[in-house]
Short mmCIF file of C-alpha atoms and ligand atoms in Angstrom, two decimals:
data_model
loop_
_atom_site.label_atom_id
_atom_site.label_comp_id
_atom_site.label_asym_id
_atom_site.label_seq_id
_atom_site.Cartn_x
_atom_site.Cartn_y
_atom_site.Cartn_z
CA UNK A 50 -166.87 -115.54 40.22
CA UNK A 51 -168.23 -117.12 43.57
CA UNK A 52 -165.77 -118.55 46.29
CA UNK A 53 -166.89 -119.88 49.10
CA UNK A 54 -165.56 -118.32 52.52
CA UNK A 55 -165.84 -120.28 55.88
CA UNK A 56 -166.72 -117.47 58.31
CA UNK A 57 -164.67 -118.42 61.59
CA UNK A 58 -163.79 -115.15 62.83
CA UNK A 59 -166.04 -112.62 62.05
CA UNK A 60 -165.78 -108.43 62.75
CA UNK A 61 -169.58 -106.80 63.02
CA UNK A 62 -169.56 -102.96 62.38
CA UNK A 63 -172.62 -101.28 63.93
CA UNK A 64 -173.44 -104.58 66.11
CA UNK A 65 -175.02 -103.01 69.03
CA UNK A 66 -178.49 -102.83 66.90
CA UNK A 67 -180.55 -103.94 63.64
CA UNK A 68 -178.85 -105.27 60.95
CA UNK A 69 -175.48 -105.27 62.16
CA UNK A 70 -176.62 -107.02 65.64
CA UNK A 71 -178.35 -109.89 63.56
CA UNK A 72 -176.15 -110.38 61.42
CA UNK A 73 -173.60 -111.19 64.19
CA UNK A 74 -176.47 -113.64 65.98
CA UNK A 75 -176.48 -115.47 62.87
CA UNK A 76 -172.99 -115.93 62.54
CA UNK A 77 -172.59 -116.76 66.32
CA UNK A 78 -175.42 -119.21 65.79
CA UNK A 79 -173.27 -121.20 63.11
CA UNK A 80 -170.15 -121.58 65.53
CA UNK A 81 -168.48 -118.55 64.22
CA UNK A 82 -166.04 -116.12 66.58
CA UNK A 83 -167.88 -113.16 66.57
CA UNK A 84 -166.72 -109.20 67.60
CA UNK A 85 -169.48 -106.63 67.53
CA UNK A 86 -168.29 -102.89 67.77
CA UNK A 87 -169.75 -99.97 68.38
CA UNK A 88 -169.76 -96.57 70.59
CA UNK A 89 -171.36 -97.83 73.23
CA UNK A 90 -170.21 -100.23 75.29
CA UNK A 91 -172.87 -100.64 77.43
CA UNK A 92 -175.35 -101.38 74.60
CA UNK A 93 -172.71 -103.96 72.85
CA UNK A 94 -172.47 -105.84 76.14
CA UNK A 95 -176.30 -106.43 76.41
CA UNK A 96 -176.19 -107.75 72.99
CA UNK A 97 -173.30 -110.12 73.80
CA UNK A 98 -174.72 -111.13 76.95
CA UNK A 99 -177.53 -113.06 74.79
CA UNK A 100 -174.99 -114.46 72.83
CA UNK A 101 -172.62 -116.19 75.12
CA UNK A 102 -169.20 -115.96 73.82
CA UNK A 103 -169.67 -113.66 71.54
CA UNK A 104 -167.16 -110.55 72.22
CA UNK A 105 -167.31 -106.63 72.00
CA UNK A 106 -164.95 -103.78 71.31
CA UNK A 107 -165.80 -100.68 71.08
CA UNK A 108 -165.13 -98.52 67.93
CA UNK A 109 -165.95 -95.38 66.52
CA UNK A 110 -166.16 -95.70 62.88
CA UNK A 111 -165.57 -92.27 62.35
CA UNK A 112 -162.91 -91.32 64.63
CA UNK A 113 -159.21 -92.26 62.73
CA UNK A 114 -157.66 -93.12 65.96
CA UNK A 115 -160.20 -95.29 67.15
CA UNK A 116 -160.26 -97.43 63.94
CA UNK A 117 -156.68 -97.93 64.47
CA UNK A 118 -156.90 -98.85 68.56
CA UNK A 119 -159.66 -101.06 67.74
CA UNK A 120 -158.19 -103.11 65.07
CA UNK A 121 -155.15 -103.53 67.04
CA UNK A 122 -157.25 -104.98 70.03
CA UNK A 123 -159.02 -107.09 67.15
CA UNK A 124 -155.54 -108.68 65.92
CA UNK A 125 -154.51 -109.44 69.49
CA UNK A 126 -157.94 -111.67 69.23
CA UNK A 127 -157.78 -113.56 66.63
CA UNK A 128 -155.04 -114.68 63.97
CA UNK A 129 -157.04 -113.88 61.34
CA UNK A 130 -160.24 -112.33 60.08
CA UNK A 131 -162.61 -114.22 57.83
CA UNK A 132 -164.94 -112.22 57.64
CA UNK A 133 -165.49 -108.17 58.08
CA UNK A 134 -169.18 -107.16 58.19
CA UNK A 135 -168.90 -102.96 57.44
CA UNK A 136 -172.17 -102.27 58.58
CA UNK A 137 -172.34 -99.28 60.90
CA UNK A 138 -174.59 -96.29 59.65
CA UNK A 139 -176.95 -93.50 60.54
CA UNK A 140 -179.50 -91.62 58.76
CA UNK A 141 -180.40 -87.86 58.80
CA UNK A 142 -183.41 -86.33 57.41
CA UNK A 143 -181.60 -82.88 56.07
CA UNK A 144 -183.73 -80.02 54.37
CA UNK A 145 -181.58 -77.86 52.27
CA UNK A 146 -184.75 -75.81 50.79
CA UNK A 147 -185.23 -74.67 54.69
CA UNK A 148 -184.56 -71.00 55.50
CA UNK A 149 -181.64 -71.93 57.24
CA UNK A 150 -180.03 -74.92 55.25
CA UNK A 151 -177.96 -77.65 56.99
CA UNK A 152 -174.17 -76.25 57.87
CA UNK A 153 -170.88 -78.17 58.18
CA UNK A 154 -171.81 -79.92 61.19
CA UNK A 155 -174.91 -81.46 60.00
CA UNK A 156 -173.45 -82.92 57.00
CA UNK A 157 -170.49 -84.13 58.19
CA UNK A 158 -171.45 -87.10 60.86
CA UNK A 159 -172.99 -89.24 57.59
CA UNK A 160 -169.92 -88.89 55.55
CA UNK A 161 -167.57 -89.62 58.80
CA UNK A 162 -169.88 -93.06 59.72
CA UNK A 163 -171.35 -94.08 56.26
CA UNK A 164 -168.62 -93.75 54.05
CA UNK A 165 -164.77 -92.43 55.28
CA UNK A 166 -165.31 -94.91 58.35
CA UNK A 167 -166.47 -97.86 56.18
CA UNK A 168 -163.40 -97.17 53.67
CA UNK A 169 -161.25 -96.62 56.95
CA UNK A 170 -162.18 -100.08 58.48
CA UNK A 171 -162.01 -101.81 55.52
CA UNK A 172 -158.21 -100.70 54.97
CA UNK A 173 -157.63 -101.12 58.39
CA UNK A 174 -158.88 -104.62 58.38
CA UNK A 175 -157.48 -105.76 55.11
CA UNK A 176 -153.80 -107.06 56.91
CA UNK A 177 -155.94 -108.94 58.90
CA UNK A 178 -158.50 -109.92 56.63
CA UNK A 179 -155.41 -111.38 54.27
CA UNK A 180 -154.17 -113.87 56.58
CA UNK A 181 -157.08 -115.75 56.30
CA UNK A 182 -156.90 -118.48 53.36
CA UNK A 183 -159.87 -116.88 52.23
CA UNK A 184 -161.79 -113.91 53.59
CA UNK A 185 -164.46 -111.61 52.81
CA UNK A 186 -165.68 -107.39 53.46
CA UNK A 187 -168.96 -107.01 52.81
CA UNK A 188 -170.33 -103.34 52.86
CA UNK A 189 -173.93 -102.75 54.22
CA UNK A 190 -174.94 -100.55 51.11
CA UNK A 191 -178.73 -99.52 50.35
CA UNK A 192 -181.26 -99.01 47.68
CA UNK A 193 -180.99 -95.23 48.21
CA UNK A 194 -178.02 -95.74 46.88
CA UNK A 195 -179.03 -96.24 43.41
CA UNK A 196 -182.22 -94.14 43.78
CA UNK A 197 -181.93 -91.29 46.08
CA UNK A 198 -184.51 -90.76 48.62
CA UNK A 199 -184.34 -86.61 48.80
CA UNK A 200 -185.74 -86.45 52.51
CA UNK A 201 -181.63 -88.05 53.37
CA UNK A 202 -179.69 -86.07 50.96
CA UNK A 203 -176.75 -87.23 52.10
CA UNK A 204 -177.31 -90.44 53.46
CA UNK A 205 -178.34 -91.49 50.17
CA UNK A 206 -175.31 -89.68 48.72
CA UNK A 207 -173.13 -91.38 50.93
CA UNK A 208 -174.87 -94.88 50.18
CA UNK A 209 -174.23 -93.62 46.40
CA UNK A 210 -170.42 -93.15 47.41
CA UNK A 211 -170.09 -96.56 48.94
CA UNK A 212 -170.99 -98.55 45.68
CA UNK A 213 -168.50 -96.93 44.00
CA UNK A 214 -165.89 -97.58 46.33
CA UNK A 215 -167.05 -101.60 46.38
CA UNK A 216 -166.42 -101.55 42.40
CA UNK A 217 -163.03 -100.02 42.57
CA UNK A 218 -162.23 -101.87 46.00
CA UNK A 219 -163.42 -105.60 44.10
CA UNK A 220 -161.29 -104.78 40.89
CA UNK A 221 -158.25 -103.60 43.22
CA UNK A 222 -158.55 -107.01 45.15
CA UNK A 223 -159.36 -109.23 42.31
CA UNK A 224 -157.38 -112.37 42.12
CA UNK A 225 -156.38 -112.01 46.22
CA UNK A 226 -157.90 -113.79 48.91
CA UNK A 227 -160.01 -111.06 49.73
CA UNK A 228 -163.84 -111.26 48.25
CA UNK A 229 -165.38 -107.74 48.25
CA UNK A 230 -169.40 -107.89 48.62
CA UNK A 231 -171.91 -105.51 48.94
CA UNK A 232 -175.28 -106.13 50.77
CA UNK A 233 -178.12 -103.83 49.19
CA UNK A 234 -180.99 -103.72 51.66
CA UNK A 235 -184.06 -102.43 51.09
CA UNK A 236 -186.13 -100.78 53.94
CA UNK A 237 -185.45 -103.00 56.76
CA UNK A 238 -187.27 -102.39 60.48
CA UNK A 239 -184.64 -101.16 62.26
CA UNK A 240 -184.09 -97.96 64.51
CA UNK A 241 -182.34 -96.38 61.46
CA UNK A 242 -185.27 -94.45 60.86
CA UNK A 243 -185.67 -92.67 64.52
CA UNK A 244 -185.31 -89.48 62.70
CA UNK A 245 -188.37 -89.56 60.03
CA UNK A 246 -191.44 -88.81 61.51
CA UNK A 247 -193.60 -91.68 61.27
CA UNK A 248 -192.03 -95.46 60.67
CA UNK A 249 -191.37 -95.63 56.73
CA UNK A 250 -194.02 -97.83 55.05
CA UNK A 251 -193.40 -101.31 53.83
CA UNK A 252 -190.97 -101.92 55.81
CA UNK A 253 -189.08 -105.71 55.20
CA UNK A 254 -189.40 -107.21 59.01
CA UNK A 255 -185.74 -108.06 59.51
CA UNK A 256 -185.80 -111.75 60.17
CA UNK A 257 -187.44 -111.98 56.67
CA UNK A 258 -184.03 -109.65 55.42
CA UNK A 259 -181.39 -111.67 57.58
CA UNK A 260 -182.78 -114.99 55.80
CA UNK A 261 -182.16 -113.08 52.45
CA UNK A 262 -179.05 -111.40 53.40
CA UNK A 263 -177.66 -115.36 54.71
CA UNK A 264 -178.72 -116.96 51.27
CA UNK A 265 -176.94 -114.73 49.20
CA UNK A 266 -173.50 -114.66 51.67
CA UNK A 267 -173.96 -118.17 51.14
CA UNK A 268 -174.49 -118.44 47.84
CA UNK A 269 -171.01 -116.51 47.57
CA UNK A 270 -173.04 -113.58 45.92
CA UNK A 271 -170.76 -110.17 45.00
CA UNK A 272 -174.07 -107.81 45.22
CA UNK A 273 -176.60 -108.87 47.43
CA UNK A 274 -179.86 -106.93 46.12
CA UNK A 275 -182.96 -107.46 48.94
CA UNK A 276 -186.15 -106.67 48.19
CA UNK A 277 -186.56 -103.10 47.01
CA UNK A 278 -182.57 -103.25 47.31
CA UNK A 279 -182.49 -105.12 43.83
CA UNK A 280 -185.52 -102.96 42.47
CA UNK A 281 -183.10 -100.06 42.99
CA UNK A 282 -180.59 -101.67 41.56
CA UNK A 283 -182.26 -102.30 38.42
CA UNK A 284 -184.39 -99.94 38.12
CA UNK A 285 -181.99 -97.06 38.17
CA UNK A 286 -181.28 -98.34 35.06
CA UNK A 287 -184.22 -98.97 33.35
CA UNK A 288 -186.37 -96.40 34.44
CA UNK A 289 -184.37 -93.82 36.81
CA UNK A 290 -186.85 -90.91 36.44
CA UNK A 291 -190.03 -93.70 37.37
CA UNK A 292 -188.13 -95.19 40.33
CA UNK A 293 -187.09 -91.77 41.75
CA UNK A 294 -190.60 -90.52 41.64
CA UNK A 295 -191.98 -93.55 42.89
CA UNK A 296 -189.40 -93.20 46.26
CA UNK A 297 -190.25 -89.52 46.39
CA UNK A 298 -193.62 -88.62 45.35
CA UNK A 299 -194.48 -86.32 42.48
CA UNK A 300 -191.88 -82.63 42.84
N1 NAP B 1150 -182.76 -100.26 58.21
C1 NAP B 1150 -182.85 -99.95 56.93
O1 NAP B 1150 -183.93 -99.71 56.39
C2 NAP B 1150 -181.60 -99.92 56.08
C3 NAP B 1150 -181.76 -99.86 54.69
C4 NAP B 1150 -180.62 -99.81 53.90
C5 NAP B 1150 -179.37 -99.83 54.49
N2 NAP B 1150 -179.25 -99.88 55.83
C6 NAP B 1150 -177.91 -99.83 56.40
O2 NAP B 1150 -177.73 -100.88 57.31
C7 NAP B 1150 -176.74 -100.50 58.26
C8 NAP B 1150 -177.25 -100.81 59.66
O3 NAP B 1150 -178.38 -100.01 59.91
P1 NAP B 1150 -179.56 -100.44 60.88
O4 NAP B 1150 -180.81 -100.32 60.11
O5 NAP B 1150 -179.22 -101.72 61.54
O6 NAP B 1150 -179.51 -99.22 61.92
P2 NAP B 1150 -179.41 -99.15 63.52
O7 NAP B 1150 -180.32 -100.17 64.12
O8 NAP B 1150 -179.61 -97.72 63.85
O9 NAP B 1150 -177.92 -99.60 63.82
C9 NAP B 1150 -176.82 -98.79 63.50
C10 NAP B 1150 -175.59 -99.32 64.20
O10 NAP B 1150 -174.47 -98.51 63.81
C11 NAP B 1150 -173.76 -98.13 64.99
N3 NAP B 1150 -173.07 -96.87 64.75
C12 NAP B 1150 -173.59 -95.67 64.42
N4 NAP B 1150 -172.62 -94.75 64.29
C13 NAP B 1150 -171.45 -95.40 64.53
C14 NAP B 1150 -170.09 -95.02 64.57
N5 NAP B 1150 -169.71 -93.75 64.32
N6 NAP B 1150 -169.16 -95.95 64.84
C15 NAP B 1150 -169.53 -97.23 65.09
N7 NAP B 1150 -170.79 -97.66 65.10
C16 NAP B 1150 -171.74 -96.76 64.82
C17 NAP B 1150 -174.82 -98.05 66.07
O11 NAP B 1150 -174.28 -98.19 67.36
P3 NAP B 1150 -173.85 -96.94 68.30
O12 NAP B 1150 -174.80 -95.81 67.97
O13 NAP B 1150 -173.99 -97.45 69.69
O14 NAP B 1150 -172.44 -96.65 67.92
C18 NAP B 1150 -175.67 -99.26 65.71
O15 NAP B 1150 -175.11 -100.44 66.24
C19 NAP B 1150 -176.45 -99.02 58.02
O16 NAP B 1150 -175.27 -98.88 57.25
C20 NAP B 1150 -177.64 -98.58 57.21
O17 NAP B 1150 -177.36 -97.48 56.39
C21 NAP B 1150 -180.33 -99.94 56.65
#
């Protein structure tokens, strides 16, 4: 089912950079209210500053008590929220053949960002998000998601995690005001990737993805499949075992 939600007010996850920081211009650039969030204040404020208007507050996705503080500063804002971009993330490259595998505390920081904070700001925000007449979350997913890329175990596990959650989330809030969407990028150029050693090939240039990623918001799209995004998608289940060795090279 598509319904069409008029993004007024408009929460950006992870809006101090890439995707997340885009996104918000292009909302801002339609007349929207726009919040970015982020760690660092400093870096959301030079983004706002090009963007006059357009307001910061600073939130740590995977800190509990910051999700809380910051939503609270977010309702004394606005009345309502039309629009909740979930898009904060990082990526670790994590070897667990090494002699010393990864331990609890390199693992942990992907599942806190990528997936506990998204679900935590999503139920955070969904009070908020219900005022509206009609809102939208939309959760910044990936290809890897549906076809792992080994190199980021557990980013692409988490990705993996977060598609689930937007199935069971959609059918929870079917029928409510609420439309549950999930964007499925392919790779974008972005500083995700600070951690691989060179800049991953083929690379969408993200202008080209933001266009993409509008269309389909517009459109009133559920899944949002970009690029390789929607090659994933598909081809996980047409031809898993091609796809995977495709992404990661002959074993
Ligand atoms: N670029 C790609 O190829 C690609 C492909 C598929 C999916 N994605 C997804 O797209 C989303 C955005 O990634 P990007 O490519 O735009 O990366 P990016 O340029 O590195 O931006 C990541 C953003 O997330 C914020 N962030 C990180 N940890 C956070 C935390 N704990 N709490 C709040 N904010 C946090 C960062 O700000 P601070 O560090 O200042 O907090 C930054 O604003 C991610 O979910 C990523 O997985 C990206």
């Amino acid at each position: 089912m598509t319904r069409r939600v008029t993004d007024k007010a408009v929460l950006v996850t992870g809006g101090s950079s890439g995707i997340g920081a885009g996104l918000a211009a292009r909302f801002h650039s339609r007349g929207a209210q726009v919040i970015i969030s982020g760690r660092d204040r400093s870096r959301l404020e030079e983004v706002a500053a090009r963007h006059p208007g357009m307001s910061v507050v600073v939130l740590d996705v995977a800190d509990p008590d910051s999700v809380t503080e910051a939503m609270a500063d977010v309702a004394a804002r606005v009345p309502h929220l039309t629009t909740l971009i979930n898009n904060a993330g990082i990526q670790r490259l994590l070897d667990f053949s090494a002699a010393e595998p990864p331990g609890p505390r390199d693992v942990a920081p992907e599942i806190a960002t990528n997936l506990t904070g998204l679900i935590n700001v999503t139920a955070a925000a969904l009070p908020l998000l219900r005022r509206a007449e009609r809102s939208r979350v939309v959760h910044v997913g990936s290809g890897l998601g549906f076809v792992p890329f080994a190199n980021t175990p557990v980013y692409s596990a988490t990705k993996a995690a977060v598609h689930s959650f937007t199935l069971s989330l959609r059918r929870q809030l079917a029928g409510s005001s609420v439309q549950v969407v999930e964007i499925i990028p392919p790779v974008v150029d972005t500083p995700l990737h600070r951690d691989l050693p060179s800049p991953p090939p083929r690379a969408m240039p993200l202008d080209v993805f933001l266009d993409r990623a509008m269309r389909g918001l517009d459109a009133g799209k559920d899944e949002i499949g970009i690029g390789l995004g929607r090659v994933s998608q598909i081809g996980a289940r047409v031809a898993p075992k091609r796809l995977f060795a495709l992404i990661n090279g002959r074993a």
